[in-house]
XYZ file of C-alpha atoms in Angstrom:
762
model
C -46.135 -21.185 3.396
C -47.496 -21.114 6.936
C -45.784 -19.639 9.972
C -44.658 -23.120 11.013
C -43.110 -23.659 7.583
C -40.992 -20.533 7.937
C -39.905 -21.571 11.425
C -38.972 -25.030 10.129
C -36.961 -23.495 7.298
C -35.127 -21.278 9.802
C -34.385 -24.342 11.968
C -32.977 -26.126 8.939
C -30.806 -23.158 8.047
C -29.296 -22.948 11.532
C -28.879 -26.699 11.672
C -26.769 -26.530 8.502
C -24.757 -23.639 9.923
C -23.817 -24.905 13.369
C -22.375 -28.186 14.600
C -22.353 -29.885 17.949
C -19.100 -29.301 19.884
C -16.485 -32.034 19.431
C -13.460 -33.237 21.329
C -9.950 -32.244 20.264
C -9.082 -35.610 18.678
C -12.224 -35.521 16.523
C -11.295 -32.034 15.346
C -7.809 -33.198 14.339
C -9.323 -36.048 12.331
C -11.685 -33.536 10.733
C -8.908 -31.220 9.532
C -7.124 -34.101 7.814
C -10.380 -34.722 5.939
C -10.923 -31.029 5.183
C -7.709 -29.001 5.720
C -9.292 -25.626 4.847
C -11.055 -25.504 8.204
C -7.655 -25.208 9.908
C -6.370 -22.354 7.728
C -4.662 -19.387 9.334
C -6.232 -15.941 8.926
C -4.725 -14.728 5.632
C -5.112 -18.150 4.011
C -8.726 -18.348 5.175
C -9.528 -14.935 3.676
C -7.808 -15.948 0.434
C -9.801 -19.189 0.261
C -13.077 -17.357 0.853
C -12.302 -15.087 -2.102
C -11.092 -17.803 -4.453
C -13.857 -20.323 -3.796
C -16.441 -17.898 -5.229
C -14.770 -18.154 -8.646
C -14.121 -15.515 -11.301
C -15.789 -13.901 -14.303
C -14.508 -11.908 -17.264
C -15.105 -8.144 -17.370
C -13.951 -5.265 -19.555
C -12.496 -2.289 -17.702
C -10.549 0.551 -19.279
C -10.945 -1.271 -22.566
C -9.191 -4.456 -21.465
C -10.518 -7.879 -20.514
C -9.806 -8.822 -16.909
C -10.673 -11.725 -14.653
C -12.658 -10.542 -11.656
C -13.204 -12.431 -8.407
C -16.938 -12.894 -7.884
C -16.423 -12.552 -4.135
C -16.274 -8.782 -4.627
C -19.701 -8.847 -6.302
C -21.140 -9.685 -2.858
C -22.888 -12.791 -4.249
C -24.035 -14.050 -0.844
C -25.983 -10.828 -0.290
C -27.533 -10.550 -3.771
C -24.966 -7.942 -4.721
C -26.147 -5.320 -2.232
C -22.604 -4.303 -1.300
C -20.830 -5.253 -4.515
C -17.679 -3.278 -5.285
C -18.177 -1.977 -8.797
C -15.057 -1.664 -10.919
C -11.523 -1.344 -9.512
C -10.953 -4.948 -10.580
C -7.244 -4.469 -11.163
C -6.844 -3.001 -7.667
C -8.752 -5.890 -6.105
C -6.739 -8.424 -8.078
C -3.565 -6.803 -6.754
C -4.946 -7.155 -3.239
C -5.590 -10.875 -3.774
C -2.091 -11.348 -5.191
C -0.592 -9.699 -2.107
C -2.859 -11.754 0.124
C -1.553 -14.892 -1.542
C 2.035 -13.843 -0.800
C 1.156 -13.024 2.807
C -0.650 -16.338 3.305
C 2.347 -18.252 1.973
C 4.760 -16.248 4.156
C 6.547 -14.790 1.150
C 8.027 -11.316 1.602
C 4.868 -9.370 2.435
C 3.835 -11.038 5.668
C 4.916 -7.965 7.681
C 2.692 -5.664 5.616
C -0.503 -3.877 6.611
C -2.802 -3.717 3.599
C -3.973 -0.162 2.921
C -6.901 0.837 0.708
C -6.931 4.524 -0.169
C -9.166 6.564 -2.426
C -11.409 9.616 -2.611
C -14.949 9.568 -1.267
C -17.590 7.437 -2.986
C -15.158 5.037 -4.665
C -16.343 1.831 -2.967
C -14.128 1.665 0.116
C -17.068 1.315 2.509
C -18.554 -1.333 0.236
C -15.263 -3.226 0.495
C -15.661 -3.502 4.258
C -19.270 -4.693 4.004
C -18.441 -7.085 1.179
C -15.605 -8.652 3.191
C -17.799 -9.091 6.262
C -20.696 -10.540 4.234
C -18.461 -12.878 2.262
C -16.588 -14.195 5.296
C -19.797 -14.670 7.253
C -21.416 -16.732 4.520
C -18.244 -18.681 3.749
C -17.983 -19.674 7.415
C -21.429 -21.285 7.116
C -20.247 -23.674 4.405
C -18.647 -27.070 5.129
C -15.289 -26.063 3.641
C -15.320 -22.696 5.392
C -16.203 -23.785 8.935
C -14.328 -21.818 11.597
C -13.510 -23.303 15.004
C -12.326 -22.241 18.416
C -12.260 -23.795 21.899
C -14.325 -23.519 25.058
C -13.358 -24.496 28.596
C -14.997 -25.901 31.705
C -12.892 -26.138 34.899
C -15.765 -26.690 37.343
C -15.599 -30.416 36.644
C -12.075 -30.554 38.086
C -11.456 -30.948 41.813
C -13.482 -28.596 43.979
C -12.097 -25.109 44.120
C -13.571 -21.767 45.021
C -12.010 -20.120 41.987
C -14.281 -20.184 38.955
C -13.514 -19.463 35.349
C -15.353 -16.553 33.818
C -15.078 -13.384 31.845
C -17.506 -10.598 31.248
C -20.572 -11.099 33.437
C -20.432 -14.885 33.559
C -21.852 -16.649 36.610
C -19.662 -19.562 37.771
C -22.495 -20.901 39.954
C -24.861 -21.384 37.028
C -25.974 -24.727 35.635
C -23.445 -27.041 33.998
C -24.175 -25.867 30.430
C -23.264 -22.357 31.485
C -19.943 -23.438 32.950
C -18.522 -23.576 29.444
C -16.622 -20.437 28.459
C -15.540 -19.832 24.906
C -12.184 -18.306 24.108
C -12.985 -14.598 23.863
C -10.559 -14.142 20.955
C -11.420 -17.187 18.808
C -8.150 -18.939 19.583
C -7.214 -21.668 17.088
C -7.894 -25.197 18.418
C -4.434 -26.417 17.367
C -2.834 -23.840 19.665
C -3.780 -26.139 22.548
C -1.047 -28.578 21.496
C 2.538 -28.128 22.716
C 4.627 -26.418 20.045
C 6.673 -29.448 19.014
C 3.586 -31.619 18.608
C 1.755 -28.863 16.741
C 4.672 -28.457 14.320
C 4.722 -32.192 13.558
C 0.927 -32.236 13.118
C 1.086 -29.318 10.645
C 3.942 -30.931 8.786
C 1.858 -34.068 8.273
C -1.200 -31.994 7.317
C 0.647 -29.867 4.767
C 2.262 -32.943 3.240
C -1.224 -34.088 2.227
C -2.345 -30.599 1.210
C -2.415 -29.971 -2.534
C -1.823 -26.255 -2.153
C 1.101 -23.864 -2.567
C 0.000 -22.089 0.625
C 0.661 -24.290 3.692
C -1.403 -24.080 6.868
C 0.450 -22.131 9.573
C -0.568 -21.997 13.222
C 2.142 -20.230 15.206
C -0.024 -18.600 17.884
C -0.049 -19.861 21.436
C -3.171 -20.060 23.570
C -4.803 -16.750 24.353
C -4.360 -15.519 27.971
C -7.898 -16.471 28.988
C -7.500 -20.031 27.696
C -4.002 -20.231 29.189
C -5.493 -19.545 32.631
C -7.863 -22.482 32.199
C -5.131 -24.727 30.816
C -2.693 -23.874 33.620
C -5.361 -24.370 36.272
C -6.238 -27.831 34.936
C -2.584 -28.755 34.481
C -1.803 -27.844 38.072
C -4.764 -29.829 39.421
C -3.980 -33.005 37.489
C -0.247 -32.762 38.039
C -0.807 -32.579 41.775
C -3.113 -35.571 41.477
C -0.346 -37.569 39.852
C -2.116 -37.917 36.527
C 0.186 -39.711 34.071
C -1.568 -38.754 30.831
C -1.547 -35.092 31.715
C -2.430 -33.580 28.306
C -5.265 -36.070 27.802
C -6.663 -35.160 31.207
C -6.450 -31.418 30.531
C -8.078 -31.714 27.086
C -10.675 -34.283 28.080
C -14.061 -33.387 26.620
C -15.243 -32.671 30.168
C -12.899 -29.644 30.152
C -12.226 -28.752 26.529
C -14.493 -28.720 23.508
C -13.924 -27.522 19.967
C -16.891 -25.564 18.647
C -17.601 -23.853 15.374
C -18.639 -20.223 15.125
C -19.993 -18.002 12.369
C -17.541 -15.296 11.415
C -18.983 -11.833 11.940
C -18.114 -8.436 13.324
C -16.946 -9.043 16.888
C -16.160 -12.695 16.290
C -13.348 -13.187 13.815
C -13.764 -9.768 12.211
C -12.788 -6.659 14.110
C -13.861 -3.267 12.765
C -12.594 -0.029 14.266
C -14.939 2.762 13.200
C -14.043 6.428 12.858
C -16.128 7.354 15.901
C -14.611 4.750 18.252
C -12.710 6.302 21.145
C -10.412 5.260 23.971
C -6.719 4.863 24.679
C -4.715 2.993 22.018
C -4.558 -0.137 24.196
C -8.340 -0.132 24.660
C -9.011 0.262 20.953
C -6.518 -2.486 20.112
C -7.191 -5.267 22.596
C -9.691 -4.090 25.232
C -9.617 -2.945 28.862
C -9.468 -4.249 32.420
C -12.689 -4.554 34.399
C -11.303 -3.191 37.662
C -14.229 -4.290 39.797
C -13.462 -7.943 39.147
C -9.754 -7.883 39.917
C -10.319 -8.324 43.670
C -12.624 -11.305 43.115
C -10.349 -13.202 40.756
C -6.977 -14.190 42.146
C -4.241 -14.837 39.603
C -1.099 -15.344 41.596
C -0.394 -11.719 42.313
C -0.991 -10.299 38.845
C -3.909 -9.049 36.824
C -6.181 -11.871 35.763
C -7.002 -12.228 32.052
C -10.447 -13.400 33.126
C -11.119 -9.834 34.247
C -10.319 -8.389 30.843
C -12.837 -7.120 28.322
C -11.673 -8.474 24.966
C -13.527 -5.852 22.936
C -10.568 -4.273 21.122
C -10.333 -4.462 17.357
C -7.516 -7.046 17.366
C -9.302 -9.218 19.917
C -12.476 -9.266 17.854
C -10.606 -9.790 14.597
C -8.281 -12.498 15.880
C -8.523 -15.534 13.650
C -9.593 -13.797 10.450
C -9.597 -10.050 9.696
C -8.978 -6.699 11.390
C -10.252 -3.540 9.654
C -9.446 0.027 10.670
C -12.077 2.161 8.986
C -11.362 5.824 8.149
C -7.786 5.264 9.311
C -6.929 8.975 9.320
C -9.035 9.224 12.503
C -6.812 6.568 14.104
C -3.403 7.639 12.839
C -2.070 7.454 16.405
C -3.035 3.798 16.520
C -1.245 2.808 13.318
C 2.194 3.113 14.871
C 1.055 0.786 17.675
C 0.228 -1.768 14.978
C 3.746 -1.660 13.526
C 5.017 -4.950 14.911
C 1.738 -6.853 14.955
C 2.038 -8.354 11.433
C 5.582 -9.655 11.815
C 5.606 -10.476 15.563
C 1.936 -11.493 15.655
C 1.722 -10.489 19.272
C 0.304 -7.718 21.463
C 0.243 -7.121 25.213
C -2.743 -6.890 27.477
C -0.438 -5.768 30.246
C 3.270 -5.684 30.948
C 3.190 -9.247 32.192
C 0.531 -10.684 29.910
C 0.937 -10.983 26.139
C -1.436 -12.293 23.493
C -0.616 -13.881 20.155
C -2.693 -12.563 17.251
C -3.448 -14.203 13.908
C -5.338 -11.598 11.918
C -5.057 -10.034 8.482
C -4.651 -6.288 9.031
C -6.416 -3.956 6.617
C -6.856 -0.194 6.875
C -9.134 2.055 4.817
C -8.697 5.789 4.372
C -9.325 8.864 2.261
C -6.291 10.664 0.776
C -5.969 12.773 3.953
C -4.128 9.908 5.695
C -1.326 10.096 3.145
C -0.993 13.805 3.882
C -0.518 12.975 7.569
C 2.037 10.290 6.772
C 4.040 12.688 4.608
C 4.121 15.566 7.071
C 7.773 14.819 7.943
C 8.925 13.720 4.482
C 11.249 16.746 4.194
C 13.413 15.207 6.949
C 14.605 12.539 4.536
C 16.112 9.701 6.544
C 14.948 11.209 9.856
C 11.248 10.837 9.082
C 9.698 9.384 12.293
C 6.900 7.785 10.248
C 9.234 6.023 7.849
C 8.912 2.644 9.571
C 5.126 2.843 9.430
C 5.078 3.826 5.758
C 7.395 0.938 4.937
C 4.905 -1.533 6.373
C 1.869 -0.135 4.530
C 0.985 -1.931 1.301
C -1.080 0.596 -0.644
C -3.951 -0.206 -3.019
C -5.647 2.841 -4.504
C -9.337 2.903 -5.383
C -10.366 5.320 -8.107
C -13.612 6.649 -9.509
C -15.250 4.402 -12.084
C -14.180 5.032 -15.667
C -16.600 2.558 -17.278
C -19.924 3.931 -18.463
C -21.825 0.714 -17.765
C -20.470 0.461 -14.217
C -21.300 4.103 -13.476
C -24.844 3.653 -14.786
C -25.195 0.538 -12.645
C -23.975 2.472 -9.604
C -26.328 5.404 -10.233
C -29.282 3.045 -10.511
C -28.258 1.422 -7.229
C -28.185 4.837 -5.578
C -31.658 5.758 -6.847
C -33.475 2.446 -6.525
C -33.348 -0.747 -4.515
C -31.626 -2.657 -7.326
C -28.717 -4.748 -6.088
C -28.093 -7.392 -8.748
C -24.728 -7.182 -10.474
C -24.878 -6.628 -14.216
C -23.459 -9.560 -16.134
C -23.739 -9.944 -19.891
C -22.688 -12.361 -22.612
C -22.026 -9.465 -24.996
C -21.770 -5.705 -24.852
C -25.121 -5.407 -26.645
C -26.794 -6.629 -23.455
C -24.954 -4.050 -21.373
C -25.823 -1.373 -23.915
C -29.511 -2.115 -23.398
C -29.112 -1.778 -19.626
C -27.261 1.518 -19.998
C -29.942 3.205 -22.105
C -33.081 1.790 -20.479
C -35.455 4.017 -18.463
C -35.787 3.980 -14.689
C -38.989 4.573 -12.742
C -38.833 5.919 -9.189
C -41.695 6.504 -6.749
C -41.537 9.847 -4.925
C -43.740 11.601 -2.397
C -44.687 15.269 -2.779
C -45.230 17.893 -0.077
C -48.889 16.885 0.246
C -47.897 13.312 1.011
C -49.115 11.976 -2.324
C -46.930 9.490 -4.199
C -46.031 9.778 -7.863
C -44.086 7.541 -10.204
C -41.537 9.532 -12.144
C -39.535 8.312 -15.082
C -35.978 8.879 -16.117
C -36.431 8.620 -19.869
C -34.241 6.285 -21.923
C -30.665 7.611 -22.029
C -31.213 9.847 -18.948
C -29.182 7.638 -16.612
C -26.721 7.128 -19.463
C -26.363 10.916 -19.705
C -25.524 11.215 -16.011
C -23.117 8.285 -16.117
C -21.320 9.409 -19.253
C -20.875 12.973 -18.010
C -19.483 11.735 -14.682
C -17.054 9.378 -16.448
C -15.915 12.077 -18.884
C -15.000 14.371 -15.971
C -12.756 11.597 -14.590
C -10.745 10.897 -17.725
C -7.334 12.380 -18.410
C -6.863 14.253 -21.684
C -3.077 13.904 -21.606
C -2.907 10.534 -23.381
C -5.843 11.118 -25.721
C -4.959 9.901 -29.255
C -5.399 12.304 -32.144
C -8.891 12.384 -33.551
C -10.601 11.188 -30.369
C -12.483 13.154 -27.749
C -13.216 12.145 -24.169
C -16.555 10.587 -25.106
C -14.717 8.317 -27.558
C -12.266 7.388 -24.809
C -15.135 6.587 -22.443
C -16.742 4.318 -25.042
C -13.456 2.529 -25.750
C -12.928 1.969 -22.024
C -16.408 0.482 -21.669
C -16.611 -1.580 -24.861
C -12.973 -2.291 -25.571
C -13.455 -0.928 -29.078
C -14.873 2.010 -31.039
C -17.390 1.513 -33.823
C -16.989 4.131 -36.547
C -19.535 3.492 -39.273
C -18.604 0.215 -40.948
C -15.242 -0.136 -39.227
C -14.517 -1.307 -35.734
C -11.270 -0.323 -34.060
C -10.022 -2.170 -30.979
C -8.387 -0.375 -28.082
C -4.995 -1.706 -29.133
C -5.405 0.164 -32.426
C -5.192 3.471 -30.557
C -2.082 5.024 -29.107
C -2.807 5.528 -25.406
C 0.842 6.116 -24.531
C 1.798 8.233 -21.552
C 0.820 8.069 -17.908
C -2.854 8.823 -17.462
C -4.545 9.796 -14.219
C -7.954 8.399 -15.062
C -10.315 8.077 -12.110
C -8.243 10.124 -9.671
C -10.723 13.008 -9.574
C -14.021 13.995 -11.156
C -17.711 14.106 -10.293
C -18.486 11.576 -7.509
C -21.605 9.456 -7.670
C -22.941 11.124 -4.529
C -23.171 14.439 -6.397
C -24.932 12.733 -9.310
C -27.331 10.946 -6.955
C -28.260 14.134 -5.109
C -28.760 16.044 -8.359
C -31.043 13.371 -9.786
C -32.954 13.112 -6.510
C -33.660 16.850 -6.649
C -34.864 16.503 -10.235
C -37.348 13.874 -9.096
C -38.868 16.388 -6.685
C -39.075 19.162 -9.301
C -42.130 19.601 -11.483
C -41.275 18.633 -15.040
C -43.972 20.562 -16.942
C -41.868 23.343 -18.416
C -41.137 21.681 -21.780
C -44.597 21.278 -23.265
C -47.499 22.405 -21.044
C -49.985 20.812 -23.474
C -48.640 17.308 -22.873
C -48.989 14.998 -19.821
C -45.233 14.812 -19.390
C -44.756 16.301 -15.937
C -43.351 13.023 -14.615
C -40.586 12.585 -17.210
C -36.940 13.532 -16.644
C -35.112 13.848 -19.968
C -31.373 13.416 -20.661
C -30.972 17.144 -21.267
C -32.655 17.847 -17.892
C -30.036 15.668 -16.233
C -27.059 17.249 -17.981
C -28.283 20.806 -17.430
C -28.927 20.178 -13.741
C -25.514 18.557 -13.226
C -23.730 21.452 -14.948
C -25.737 24.157 -13.172
C -25.177 22.588 -9.757
C -21.389 22.677 -10.023
C -21.232 26.339 -8.984
C -22.892 25.723 -5.606
C -21.353 22.354 -4.743
C -18.635 22.855 -2.093
C -16.951 19.578 -3.029
C -15.492 21.120 -6.215
C -12.694 23.653 -6.514
C -12.916 26.624 -8.856
C -10.602 24.904 -11.327
C -12.649 21.711 -11.267
C -15.893 23.582 -11.906
C -14.433 25.279 -14.967
C -12.930 22.025 -16.258
C -16.121 20.016 -15.782
C -18.340 22.666 -17.396
C -16.149 22.597 -20.507
C -16.613 18.858 -20.881
C -20.395 18.780 -21.153
C -20.760 19.734 -24.838
C -19.450 16.470 -26.388
C -21.627 14.535 -23.929
C -24.730 16.464 -25.026
C -23.851 15.855 -28.664
C -23.409 12.132 -28.092
C -26.696 11.807 -26.200
C -28.550 13.655 -28.946
C -27.049 11.249 -31.486
C -28.389 8.341 -29.419
C -31.869 9.849 -29.249
C -31.760 10.670 -32.952
C -30.789 7.084 -33.748
C -33.734 5.778 -31.705
C -36.180 8.011 -33.580
C -34.802 7.121 -37.025
C -34.828 3.396 -36.255
C -38.406 3.670 -35.011
C -39.439 5.488 -38.207
C -37.709 2.920 -40.407
C -38.505 -0.156 -38.323
C -41.022 -1.584 -40.790
C -38.675 -0.831 -43.689
C -35.733 -2.869 -42.462
C -34.081 -5.268 -44.829
C -34.696 -8.878 -43.870
C -31.760 -11.169 -43.268
C -32.649 -13.385 -46.232
C -32.249 -10.452 -48.621
C -28.926 -9.534 -47.040
C -27.708 -13.123 -47.205
C -28.651 -13.324 -50.871
C -26.678 -10.144 -51.596
C -23.588 -11.434 -49.742
C -23.747 -14.757 -51.589
C -23.889 -13.009 -54.958
C -20.996 -10.680 -54.072
C -18.889 -13.602 -52.855
C -19.583 -15.598 -56.015
C -18.878 -12.516 -58.146
C -15.441 -12.003 -56.603
C -14.254 -15.552 -55.935
C -15.952 -17.320 -58.859
C -17.280 -19.857 -56.374
C -20.360 -21.698 -57.736
C -23.754 -20.302 -56.714
C -26.838 -22.545 -56.580
C -30.539 -21.786 -56.347
C -33.131 -23.591 -54.202
C -33.480 -26.330 -56.818
C -29.737 -27.015 -56.772
C -29.202 -25.425 -60.151
C -26.061 -23.417 -60.731
C -26.716 -19.715 -61.406
C -24.541 -16.745 -62.186
C -24.203 -13.766 -59.798
C -26.942 -11.265 -60.622
C -25.431 -7.795 -61.232
C -28.866 -6.149 -61.106
C -29.709 -7.601 -57.678
C -26.381 -6.425 -56.291
C -26.807 -2.976 -57.816
C -30.339 -2.498 -56.468
C -29.295 -3.633 -52.990
C -26.344 -1.222 -52.935
C -28.407 1.731 -54.125
C -31.702 1.146 -52.314
C -30.679 -0.560 -49.099
C -27.122 0.540 -48.548
C -27.763 4.018 -49.931
C -24.064 4.297 -50.719
C -24.071 4.577 -54.483
C -25.966 6.237 -57.309
C -26.742 5.185 -60.879
C -23.680 7.100 -62.080
C -21.373 4.620 -60.341
C -22.481 1.790 -62.605
C -22.196 1.182 -66.298
C -25.558 -0.338 -66.901
C -25.584 -2.937 -64.134
C -21.805 -3.340 -63.981
C -20.016 -1.660 -61.061
C -17.333 0.957 -61.471
C -14.074 0.855 -59.467
C -15.523 2.509 -56.327
C -18.252 -0.145 -56.074
C -15.834 -2.995 -56.801
C -13.500 -1.755 -54.037
C -16.406 -1.539 -51.615
C -17.453 -5.111 -52.329
C -13.924 -6.423 -51.868
C -12.877 -4.356 -48.831
C -16.112 -4.055 -46.888
C -17.957 -7.242 -47.722
C -15.510 -9.935 -48.841
C -12.687 -8.981 -46.481
C -15.081 -8.694 -43.520
C -16.661 -12.020 -44.357
C -13.284 -13.754 -44.632
C -12.064 -12.186 -41.389
C -15.203 -13.224 -39.547
C -14.962 -16.761 -40.935
C -11.310 -17.032 -39.897
C -11.978 -15.743 -36.393
C -14.841 -18.206 -35.938
C -13.285 -21.257 -37.572
C -13.535 -24.695 -35.986
C -10.578 -26.848 -34.973
C -10.561 -28.444 -38.439
C -10.567 -24.940 -39.984
C -14.094 -25.382 -41.279
C -16.800 -22.751 -40.835
C -20.423 -23.468 -40.026
C -23.361 -21.072 -39.757
C -21.540 -17.824 -40.502
C -23.335 -15.028 -38.657
C -23.732 -12.351 -41.317
C -25.161 -9.911 -38.785
C -21.806 -9.865 -36.972
C -20.043 -8.364 -40.010
C -19.887 -4.577 -39.454
C -21.141 -3.493 -42.890
C -23.967 -6.044 -42.791
C -24.871 -5.087 -39.223
C -25.115 -1.494 -40.443
C -27.472 -2.512 -43.240
C -29.733 -4.440 -40.895
C -29.782 -2.010 -37.984
C -28.780 1.493 -39.067
C -30.510 4.129 -41.140
C -30.108 7.854 -41.646
C -32.259 10.802 -42.655
C -31.532 10.154 -46.329
C -33.184 6.772 -45.916
C -36.173 8.453 -44.273
C -36.428 11.054 -47.029
C -36.093 8.453 -49.770
C -38.729 6.224 -48.167
C -41.239 8.902 -47.127
C -41.151 11.557 -49.827
C -43.909 13.720 -48.275
C -42.557 13.549 -44.716
C -41.939 16.972 -43.094
C -40.283 17.092 -39.615
C -41.437 20.715 -39.176
C -44.996 19.416 -38.775
C -44.068 16.823 -36.151
C -45.413 18.612 -33.047
C -48.931 18.827 -34.477
C -49.076 17.142 -37.892
C -52.141 17.800 -40.065
C -54.581 14.921 -40.107
C -54.279 12.581 -43.041
C -50.729 13.566 -43.934
C -47.817 11.195 -44.299
C -46.119 12.977 -41.393
C -49.092 12.183 -39.123
C -49.085 8.477 -40.022
C -45.297 8.238 -39.654
C -45.448 9.887 -36.241
C -48.189 7.572 -35.009
C -46.244 4.449 -36.005
C -42.977 5.901 -34.648
C -44.392 6.627 -31.180
C -45.951 3.145 -31.062
C -42.633 1.532 -32.035
C -40.649 3.547 -29.484
C -43.073 2.427 -26.766
C -43.414 -1.214 -27.839
C -39.824 -1.995 -28.793
C -37.510 0.682 -27.383
C -38.811 0.903 -23.776
C -40.092 4.471 -24.058
C -43.263 5.610 -22.357
C -45.730 7.555 -24.512
C -44.649 10.788 -22.816
C -40.903 10.202 -23.131
C -41.322 9.085 -26.764
C -43.237 12.280 -27.501
C -40.649 14.504 -25.832
C -37.683 12.699 -27.372
C -39.083 12.746 -30.900
C -40.063 16.420 -30.602
C -36.567 17.301 -29.424
C -34.969 15.388 -32.319
C -37.334 16.765 -34.966
C -36.801 20.274 -33.665
C -33.105 19.957 -34.435
C -33.560 18.095 -37.719
C -36.087 20.545 -39.171
C -33.425 23.268 -39.378
C -31.418 21.274 -41.910
C -34.176 19.301 -43.639
C -34.255 21.301 -46.886
């Protein structure tokens, strides 16, 4: 594309975003065609969230529907809120009640949670989502602008800020500084009838509500025009006032300062200034307003003024605790005062964000019981609590975001896809002290190690079922099930009774990020000086660094340090098992059983048990072959020995295995995947746990049986021409080609695994 092409594309984008101003009657016709453009603040926010749709996720072991809006889809996921789906769904449910005027319309929505739980991302996600929604046809947002210079000559102009009333005609138009709703121009009785007609045609349980009157600035213009035309004897007074020479409806893009007000922690000023703005004293003498302060001389830069029409956010609310009490009556009265004589109606969804320290401030008088001066404020706060992530996949996704520029949200059709993302390596470019850049690799499972350890520190042991450890709980929360050999147990099979406090404390992602960033800057040549592996960070490097850093991190208490250190052992064991599995599967990759052989075995077992007819390729009926079944069970399954057969006939243990593990699993799978007519087509044998194990899983007994001369003690430097040397060469190649390892990380991983295995090989 040329420079002109990019400019043309930008023109097209803005052309699709903005519209030409219209007269009031045209706007009214437009809202009957598309009622969403007239929605009040809470309804508009709700519509922006719902129009993005939903997707299914698994969190804490349960399937939940998640609103895609919170994945920040308009911004490629840069500020997606990971996890906390149940909390966000609760927020949307409350928003729906507020929008419909049911029970919670006097509430201020409050998001609380410890640091690094996604609260700041919530603010950015809301701003991004509302901005982009307002650019769509169904999400257009409108306000009014005024021009009084076209009325009879008068030396009093209409302006605010630094406007120049003597400028050209185009600059005589002044937009409502607080995004006042166009329907607020109508007299109340007419507006009520208009809304009644609109809502009668609206197929929605949430009616459009516009209760706010004109903002003070617009009221000045309206009153000025009304007085002029009334004196002139105008009969159609409202038509004259709202003629398109004086009033235009224009659309605007929602953003911070225009429809979204954000009060930051560092913002200062008196409560009134932070809420609605301040008087510009130098202009008061120039602008006469019948003996009172003129709203034209007011700076509408307060958080409510900017957020009028859509959303008001108080960030780090503990820094503005004094302001919260001033907000008490805003939700139910929907009004604030610029001055004693000048009030302003506000239509804005109030939302505050804080760390747990705000709750401590609110509870400082709780011992006074009914005399608590903050009781009224606490009653109006509708609390939604963010917690640390307790899903391994989400934590790994978050860590990768912190270390790289990745922003896309992980979505998967099955957990196998997520599992691949969890274990895969990550490459990061770093610069050393000499200014030279290097690419360093987090080996496969390194990010998984960091994520799993962080999640394990956040899980509560109180409701842990017998026989499970915290790693098991983390896996159940992420997958929704636990695979134990041939059997798969769903979360509902475990007894998670009791109130758990999962995600309330633990290692924050900021600590993990900083620890991993330091590892990237540390030379990695201490493992094997004879290998070019200085750029590889291994899972054990990550876990050791995270555990060692606890002592010096001020964010943790003494009790937390001790607790977290005690939880690292099962994580190390699990990660070693994962690495060991990779090495074994790489060794045995060329020895896997093909699906045709497995299918043949299953067919023979099924015919053996059910006496169903079995046919060969020529359509001839054949009997189940006891020798084929026996050889498969001994050689491929590795479960049985010759002593468990009488000749080729199975003893009781083998017969039970065939019935319980093969036939029962096959029948269950067929039932679960039946069609509407209860028929079954294309049964996926690989989805049956015992068959999946045969196809994908091996152990050291399989290795020893297959490679009789293999010796793991020779792995570091195997003698040339030995079976160990040839096995190692093929294993490293397979780990690189198929398992996403680099040559260096494959070497280090396999050496680490063989070092542990060699102790028990004999």
